[in-house]
Amino acid sequence: MRKTALITGITGQDGSDLAKLLLGKGYRVCGAHRRSASTNLWRCDELGITQDIELFDFELLEFSNIVAVFQQVKPDEVYNLAAQSFVAASFDQPLYTAEVDAMGVARLLEAIRLVNPKIHFYQASTAELFGKVQSVPQTEDTVFWPRSPYGVAKLYAHWITRNYREAFDIHTSSGILFNHESPMRGLDFVTRKITAGFARISLGQQDCIELGNLDAQRDWGFAGDFVDGMWRMLQQPEGDEYILATGVVHSVRRFVELAAEAAAIPLAWEGEAEHTIGRDRRSGKVVVKVNPKFYRPAEIDLLVGDPAKARTRLGWEPTVQLPALVQMMVEADLRRAKDKRIQ
Ligand code: NAP
Ligand code: G4F
């Protein structure tokens, strides 16, 4: 029988990518999105799937709204991808972040318990749980030490998801996902800020990209691979927790170099720490500079995951390496910049 999936955060990077994947598998896909003055469905539009999704007004802060949507949709699977997902913003809005990213998940689980405990539930956990990492690479057994209000809120969500599995026998799974990117990434995140920035610079629409900590290291994968891993988790006989990561780490500085190369901008670094600049060797113009306003009150220096469990149990493999991912993102942003429609 045709399955129904409810995806929260349908307007986000992962929500739109997952919707495309599930539609391809024959699912009825229902997308839960926040009401706003002008709902932004540009990602689903760009993927050509907006007409194929049933949309529902949905707010993680409103319990009765969640219950009503579950009753209407009658989902077999719920993928909770909605969140205040920007780590830097969580330092300015810690209470709101906790309400959405922590309590929002408790509301969803309570709604499942009330409406239909047979629903399979996916929670978007995160490598941010590891924060000040206690071992390298991080595995499902590595001790958590979150370093931001976002990470702390997601830690509650992670544990309450496990608790509903243990206490109420609900099929819940958490994907502890390391950073994953695509041309659909939001402009605030460092990768897309860089690829969109170089695309605009190469077309004369922007002068310079201002960044924070260039030495932070991340395990960046491709979002398309990661949403496939989410689906695989919910097809298992039991709920569980899985790391999805590439196992390969690069610095923000290296990401900048790869993106400059993909945009055909020859880059030369000068200076150190907050005085670092990147110059276009041809024109001599400064195209990258450090602005300490983008430093975080508490940083995560290194995240690198070991996806062995997902590989063995789910048959999951990351397929895209960083240089190809950067190329894909820069090319997409160059096309958009030419049409002046970067968003
Ligand atoms: P994203 O692009 O920022 O999308 C977040 C989505 O959540 C948006 O659709 C947003 O709607 C929605 N949302 C925010 N607050 C909401 C609320 N109160 N009620 C209902 N919807 C709300 O994030 P993403 O990169 O796709 O990530 C998806 C999930 O995975 C998030 O939970 C994130 O924390 C987690 N995660 C992401 C990564 C990564 O590298 N991408 C890694 C680990 C975990 P609007 O469009 O209205 O803002
Ligand atoms: O791109 P970011 O903002 O991603 P961050 O903080 O790693 O969080 C992302 O990945 C998490 C999983 O590991 C998700 F849970 C979370 O929702 C989100 O998707 O920053 C990456 C690194 C940081 O160390 C940051 O300090 O880049 C550094 N950075 C340097 N300059 C910058 C900038 N980050 C941003 N956003 N903007 C800068 O100008």
Coordinates of C-alpha atoms and ligand atoms in Angstrom, one line a residue:
M1 CA 0.0 0.0 0.0
R2 CA 1.2 3.6 -0.7
K3 CA 2.9 5.0 2.3
T4 CA 2.3 8.6 3.6
A5 CA 5.2 10.7 5.0
L6 CA 4.8 13.9 6.9
I7 CA 7.9 16.1 6.6
T8 CA 8.3 19.0 9.0
G9 CA 10.6 21.7 7.7
I10 CA 9.5 21.2 4.1
T11 CA 10.8 24.6 3.2
G12 CA 14.3 23.9 4.4
Q13 CA 17.3 22.3 2.6
D14 CA 16.7 18.7 3.9
G15 CA 12.9 18.9 3.8
S16 CA 12.8 19.7 0.1
D17 CA 15.5 17.1 -0.7
L18 CA 13.8 14.4 1.3
A19 CA 10.4 15.2 -0.3
K20 CA 11.9 14.7 -3.8
L21 CA 13.4 11.4 -2.7
L22 CA 10.1 10.1 -1.2
L23 CA 8.0 11.2 -4.2
G24 CA 10.4 9.2 -6.3
K25 CA 9.7 6.2 -4.2
G26 CA 6.0 6.5 -4.7
Y27 CA 5.1 8.1 -1.3
R28 CA 2.2 10.5 -0.6
V29 CA 4.3 13.4 0.7
C30 CA 2.7 15.9 3.1
G31 CA 4.8 19.0 3.9
A32 CA 4.4 20.8 7.2
H33 CA 5.3 24.5 7.0
R34 CA 5.0 27.6 9.1
R35 CA 2.4 30.2 8.2
S36 CA 4.1 33.5 7.3
A37 CA 3.2 36.6 5.3
S38 CA 4.8 34.9 2.3
T39 CA 5.7 31.2 2.5
N40 CA 9.0 30.6 0.8
L41 CA 8.8 27.4 -1.3
W42 CA 11.7 28.3 -3.6
R43 CA 13.6 25.1 -2.9
C44 CA 10.6 22.8 -3.7
D45 CA 9.9 25.1 -6.8
E46 CA 13.5 24.7 -8.0
L47 CA 13.2 20.9 -7.5
G48 CA 10.0 21.0 -9.5
I49 CA 8.0 19.2 -6.7
T50 CA 5.7 21.9 -5.2
Q51 CA 2.6 20.7 -7.1
D52 CA 3.2 17.1 -5.9
I53 CA 3.3 17.9 -2.2
E54 CA 0.2 18.4 0.1
L55 CA 1.0 21.4 2.3
F56 CA -0.2 21.9 5.9
D57 CA 0.1 24.9 8.2
F58 CA 2.2 23.7 11.0
E59 CA 4.0 25.2 14.0
L60 CA 6.2 23.3 16.4
L61 CA 5.2 25.6 19.3
E62 CA 1.5 24.7 19.0
F63 CA 0.6 21.3 20.4
S64 CA -3.1 21.3 19.2
N65 CA -1.9 22.3 15.7
I66 CA 0.5 19.3 15.6
V67 CA -2.3 16.9 16.8
A68 CA -4.7 18.3 14.2
V69 CA -2.2 17.9 11.4
F70 CA -1.4 14.3 12.4
Q71 CA -5.2 13.5 12.5
Q72 CA -5.7 15.0 9.1
V73 CA -2.6 13.5 7.4
K74 CA -2.6 10.0 9.0
P75 CA 1.1 9.6 8.4
D76 CA 3.0 6.2 8.4
E77 CA 6.3 8.1 8.8
V78 CA 7.1 11.5 10.3
Y79 CA 10.4 13.1 9.6
N80 CA 11.1 16.0 12.0
L81 CA 13.4 18.3 10.1
A82 CA 12.0 21.6 11.4
A83 CA 14.3 23.5 13.7
Q84 CA 15.9 26.8 14.5
S85 CA 19.0 25.3 12.8
F86 CA 21.4 28.2 12.8
V87 CA 23.9 27.6 15.6
A88 CA 25.1 31.3 15.8
A89 CA 21.5 32.5 16.2
S90 CA 21.0 30.2 19.2
F91 CA 23.4 32.3 21.3
D92 CA 21.1 35.3 20.7
Q93 CA 17.8 33.4 21.0
P94 CA 18.5 30.5 23.4
L95 CA 15.0 30.3 24.9
Y96 CA 13.2 30.3 21.5
T97 CA 15.7 27.7 20.2
A98 CA 14.9 25.5 23.2
E99 CA 11.2 25.9 22.7
V100 CA 11.4 24.8 19.0
D101 CA 14.3 22.4 19.0
A102 CA 13.8 20.7 22.3
M103 CA 10.2 21.1 23.5
G104 CA 9.0 21.0 19.9
V105 CA 10.2 17.4 19.7
A106 CA 8.5 16.5 23.0
R107 CA 5.2 17.9 21.5
L108 CA 5.6 15.8 18.4
L109 CA 6.3 12.6 20.4
E110 CA 3.3 13.2 22.6
A111 CA 1.1 13.8 19.5
I112 CA 2.4 10.4 18.1
R113 CA 1.6 8.7 21.4
L114 CA -1.9 10.1 21.4
V115 CA -2.8 9.9 17.7
N116 CA -1.0 6.7 16.5
P117 CA 1.9 5.1 18.3
K118 CA 2.6 2.9 15.2
I119 CA 4.1 5.9 13.4
H120 CA 7.8 5.7 12.6
F121 CA 9.5 8.8 13.7
Y122 CA 12.8 10.4 12.5
Q123 CA 14.5 13.1 14.6
A124 CA 17.1 15.3 13.1
S125 CA 19.9 15.0 15.7
T126 CA 23.2 16.6 15.0
A127 CA 27.0 16.3 15.3
E128 CA 26.7 19.5 17.4
L129 CA 25.9 17.1 20.3
F130 CA 29.6 16.2 20.3
G131 CA 30.7 19.8 20.6
K132 CA 33.9 19.9 22.5
V133 CA 34.8 16.5 21.2
Q134 CA 35.9 13.8 23.6
S135 CA 37.3 11.4 20.9
V136 CA 38.2 11.5 17.2
P137 CA 36.4 10.4 15.1
Q138 CA 33.1 10.6 16.8
T139 CA 31.0 7.4 17.0
E140 CA 27.5 6.7 18.4
D141 CA 29.3 5.9 21.7
T142 CA 31.2 9.2 22.0
V143 CA 30.3 11.2 25.0
F144 CA 28.2 14.3 24.2
W145 CA 29.4 17.8 25.2
P146 CA 27.3 20.4 23.3
R147 CA 28.8 23.9 23.0
S148 CA 25.8 26.0 22.0
P149 CA 22.2 26.6 23.1
Y150 CA 21.3 24.8 19.8
G151 CA 23.4 21.8 20.7
V152 CA 21.9 21.7 24.2
A153 CA 18.4 21.9 22.9
K154 CA 19.1 19.1 20.4
L155 CA 20.5 17.0 23.2
Y156 CA 17.2 17.1 25.0
A157 CA 15.5 16.2 21.7
H158 CA 17.9 13.3 21.2
W159 CA 17.2 11.8 24.6
I160 CA 13.5 12.3 24.6
T161 CA 13.4 10.5 21.2
R162 CA 15.3 7.6 22.7
N163 CA 13.1 7.7 25.8
Y164 CA 9.8 7.4 23.8
R165 CA 11.4 4.3 22.1
E166 CA 12.3 2.7 25.4
A167 CA 9.3 3.8 27.5
F168 CA 6.4 3.5 24.9
D169 CA 7.9 1.2 22.3
I170 CA 7.5 3.8 19.6
H171 CA 9.6 3.3 16.4
T172 CA 11.8 6.4 16.9
S173 CA 15.2 7.0 15.3
S174 CA 17.8 9.7 15.6
G175 CA 20.2 10.5 12.8
I176 CA 23.3 12.1 14.3
L177 CA 24.1 14.0 11.1
F178 CA 27.3 15.8 10.4
N179 CA 27.3 19.0 8.3
H180 CA 25.7 18.3 4.9
E181 CA 25.4 20.9 2.2
S182 CA 23.9 21.3 -1.3
P183 CA 23.0 24.2 -3.6
M184 CA 19.8 24.4 -1.5
R185 CA 21.7 25.3 1.7
G186 CA 20.6 28.5 3.5
L187 CA 22.7 31.6 2.8
D188 CA 23.6 32.0 6.5
F189 CA 25.6 28.8 6.7
V190 CA 29.3 29.1 5.9
T191 CA 29.4 26.9 2.8
R192 CA 26.7 28.6 0.9
K193 CA 27.8 32.1 2.1
I194 CA 31.1 31.3 0.4
T195 CA 29.8 29.8 -2.8
A196 CA 27.1 32.5 -3.3
G197 CA 29.7 35.1 -2.4
F198 CA 32.2 34.0 -5.0
A199 CA 29.5 33.6 -7.6
R200 CA 28.4 37.2 -7.0
I201 CA 32.0 38.5 -6.9
S202 CA 32.9 36.9 -10.2
L203 CA 29.9 38.7 -11.8
G204 CA 30.7 42.1 -10.1
Q205 CA 27.7 42.0 -7.8
Q206 CA 29.6 41.9 -4.5
D207 CA 33.1 43.0 -3.4
C208 CA 34.1 40.8 -0.5
I209 CA 33.0 37.9 1.7
E210 CA 33.4 38.5 5.4
L211 CA 33.9 35.4 7.5
G212 CA 34.6 34.3 11.1
N213 CA 36.8 31.4 12.2
L214 CA 38.7 30.1 9.1
D215 CA 40.3 27.3 11.1
A216 CA 37.2 25.5 12.2
Q217 CA 37.1 22.0 10.7
R218 CA 34.0 20.2 9.6
D219 CA 33.1 16.8 8.0
W220 CA 31.0 18.2 5.1
G221 CA 28.9 15.8 3.1
F222 CA 26.2 16.1 0.4
A223 CA 22.6 16.5 1.6
G224 CA 21.2 14.2 -1.1
D225 CA 23.1 11.3 0.4
F226 CA 22.0 12.2 3.9
V227 CA 18.3 12.3 3.2
D228 CA 18.6 8.8 1.8
G229 CA 20.1 7.7 5.1
M230 CA 17.1 9.2 7.0
W231 CA 14.7 7.1 4.9
R232 CA 16.8 3.9 5.5
M233 CA 16.6 4.4 9.3
L234 CA 12.8 4.3 9.2
Q235 CA 12.7 1.1 7.1
Q236 CA 14.6 -0.9 9.8
P237 CA 12.7 -3.3 12.0
E238 CA 13.6 -1.3 15.2
G239 CA 14.3 2.4 15.8
D240 CA 17.9 3.3 16.6
E241 CA 20.6 6.0 16.4
Y242 CA 23.0 6.3 13.5
I243 CA 25.8 8.7 12.6
L244 CA 25.8 9.9 9.0
A245 CA 29.1 11.5 8.0
T246 CA 31.8 11.2 5.4
G247 CA 34.7 10.6 7.8
V248 CA 36.8 13.3 6.0
V249 CA 37.6 16.6 7.5
H250 CA 38.4 20.0 6.0
S251 CA 38.8 23.6 7.4
V252 CA 36.7 26.6 6.4
R253 CA 39.9 28.0 4.9
R254 CA 40.2 25.0 2.6
F255 CA 36.5 25.3 1.6
V256 CA 37.2 29.0 0.6
E257 CA 40.1 27.8 -1.5
L258 CA 38.1 25.2 -3.3
A259 CA 35.2 27.6 -3.9
A260 CA 37.5 30.3 -5.3
E261 CA 39.1 27.8 -7.6
A262 CA 35.6 26.6 -8.8
A263 CA 34.7 30.3 -9.5
A264 CA 38.0 30.8 -11.4
I265 CA 39.2 33.4 -8.9
P266 CA 43.0 32.9 -8.1
L267 CA 43.2 33.5 -4.4
A268 CA 46.3 34.5 -2.3
W269 CA 46.1 34.5 1.5
E270 CA 47.9 37.3 3.5
G271 CA 48.0 38.0 7.3
E272 CA 47.0 35.9 10.3
A273 CA 44.0 35.4 12.6
E274 CA 41.6 38.4 12.5
H275 CA 43.9 40.2 10.1
T276 CA 43.7 37.4 7.5
I277 CA 42.6 38.5 4.0
G278 CA 42.3 36.7 0.7
R279 CA 43.2 38.7 -2.4
D280 CA 42.3 38.1 -6.1
R281 CA 45.8 37.7 -7.5
R282 CA 44.7 39.1 -10.9
S283 CA 43.0 42.3 -9.8
G284 CA 44.7 42.7 -6.4
K285 CA 41.2 43.2 -4.8
V286 CA 40.5 41.9 -1.3
V287 CA 37.8 39.3 -1.8
V288 CA 37.8 37.5 1.6
K289 CA 38.4 39.1 5.0
V290 CA 37.9 38.0 8.6
N291 CA 35.3 39.9 10.6
P292 CA 35.4 38.9 14.3
K293 CA 31.7 39.6 14.5
F294 CA 31.2 36.2 13.0
Y295 CA 33.2 34.5 15.8
R296 CA 31.1 32.4 18.2
P297 CA 31.0 32.7 22.0
A298 CA 32.0 29.0 22.1
E299 CA 33.3 27.4 19.0
I300 CA 33.5 23.8 17.9
D301 CA 37.0 23.3 16.5
L302 CA 36.7 19.9 14.9
L303 CA 33.9 17.5 13.9
V304 CA 34.5 14.3 12.1
G305 CA 32.3 11.3 12.2
D306 CA 32.6 7.6 11.8
P307 CA 29.7 6.3 9.8
A308 CA 30.6 2.6 10.2
K309 CA 27.3 1.6 11.9
A310 CA 25.2 3.2 9.1
R311 CA 27.4 1.6 6.5
T312 CA 27.0 -1.9 8.0
R313 CA 23.4 -1.8 9.2
L314 CA 21.8 0.5 6.6
G315 CA 24.0 -0.1 3.6
W316 CA 24.5 3.7 3.5
E317 CA 27.5 5.3 1.8
P318 CA 28.4 8.9 1.2
T319 CA 28.9 9.3 -2.6
V320 CA 30.1 12.9 -3.0
Q321 CA 33.5 14.2 -2.0
L322 CA 34.1 17.8 -1.0
P323 CA 35.7 19.2 -4.2
A324 CA 32.7 17.9 -6.3
L325 CA 30.3 19.3 -3.7
V326 CA 31.9 22.7 -3.8
Q327 CA 31.9 22.6 -7.6
M328 CA 28.2 21.8 -7.7
M329 CA 27.3 24.6 -5.3
V330 CA 29.4 27.2 -7.1
E331 CA 28.0 26.3 -10.5
A332 CA 24.4 26.5 -9.1
D333 CA 25.1 29.9 -7.6
L334 CA 26.8 31.2 -10.8
R335 CA 23.6 30.3 -12.7
R336 CA 21.4 32.0 -10.1
A337 CA 23.7 35.0 -9.9
K338 CA 23.5 35.5 -13.7
D339 CA 19.6 35.6 -13.3
K340 CA 20.0 37.7 -10.1
R341 CA 18.0 35.2 -8.2
I342 CA 20.2 34.0 -5.4
Q343 CA 18.1 33.3 -2.3
Ligands
NAP1 P1 16.9 24.5 7.5 O1 17.2 24.7 6.0 O2 17.3 25.7 8.4 O3 15.4 24.2 7.6 C1 14.7 24.3 8.8 C2 13.2 24.2 8.6 O4 12.6 24.3 9.9 C3 12.6 25.3 7.7 O5 11.7 24.7 6.9 C4 11.9 26.2 8.8 O6 10.8 26.9 8.2 C5 11.4 25.1 9.7 N1 11.1 25.7 11.1 C6 11.8 26.5 11.9 N2 11.2 26.8 13.0 C7 9.9 26.2 12.9 C8 8.8 26.1 13.7 N3 8.8 26.8 14.9 N4 7.7 25.4 13.4 C9 7.7 24.8 12.2 N5 8.8 24.8 11.3 C10 9.9 25.5 11.7 O7 17.6 23.2 8.1 P2 18.3 22.0 7.3 O8 19.7 22.2 7.0 O9 17.3 21.5 6.2 O10 18.3 20.9 8.5 C11 17.1 20.1 8.7 C12 17.2 19.6 10.2 O11 18.4 18.8 10.4 C13 17.2 20.7 11.2 O12 16.5 20.2 12.4 C14 18.7 20.8 11.6 O13 18.8 21.3 12.9 C15 19.2 19.4 11.5 N6 20.6 19.2 11.1 C16 21.1 19.8 9.9 C17 22.4 19.5 9.5 C18 22.9 20.2 8.3 O14 24.2 20.1 8.1 N7 22.1 20.7 7.4 C19 23.2 18.7 10.3 C20 22.6 18.1 11.4 C21 21.3 18.3 11.8 P3 10.9 28.4 7.6 O15 11.2 28.2 6.2 O16 9.6 28.9 7.9 O17 12.0 29.1 8.4
G4F2 O1 28.0 26.6 8.4 P1 27.9 26.8 9.9 O2 27.1 27.9 10.4 O3 27.5 25.3 10.5 P2 27.6 24.7 11.9 O4 27.7 25.7 13.0 O5 28.6 23.6 11.9 O6 26.1 24.0 12.0 C1 25.6 23.3 11.0 O7 25.9 21.9 11.1 C2 25.4 21.3 12.3 C3 25.9 19.8 12.2 O8 27.2 19.7 12.6 C4 23.9 21.4 12.3 F1 23.4 20.7 13.4 C5 23.4 22.8 12.2 O9 22.0 22.9 12.1 C6 24.0 23.5 11.0 O10 23.5 22.9 9.8 O11 29.4 27.0 10.5 C7 30.4 26.0 10.3 C8 31.7 26.6 10.8 C9 31.6 27.1 12.3 O12 32.8 26.6 13.0 C10 31.7 28.6 12.1 O13 32.3 29.3 13.2 O14 32.1 27.7 10.0 C11 32.6 28.7 10.9 N1 32.4 30.0 10.2 C12 33.4 30.8 9.9 N2 32.9 32.0 9.3 C13 31.2 30.6 9.9 C14 31.6 31.8 9.3 N3 30.0 30.1 10.0 C15 29.0 31.0 9.5 N4 27.7 30.5 9.5 N5 29.3 32.2 8.9 C16 30.5 32.7 8.8 O15 30.8 33.8 8.4

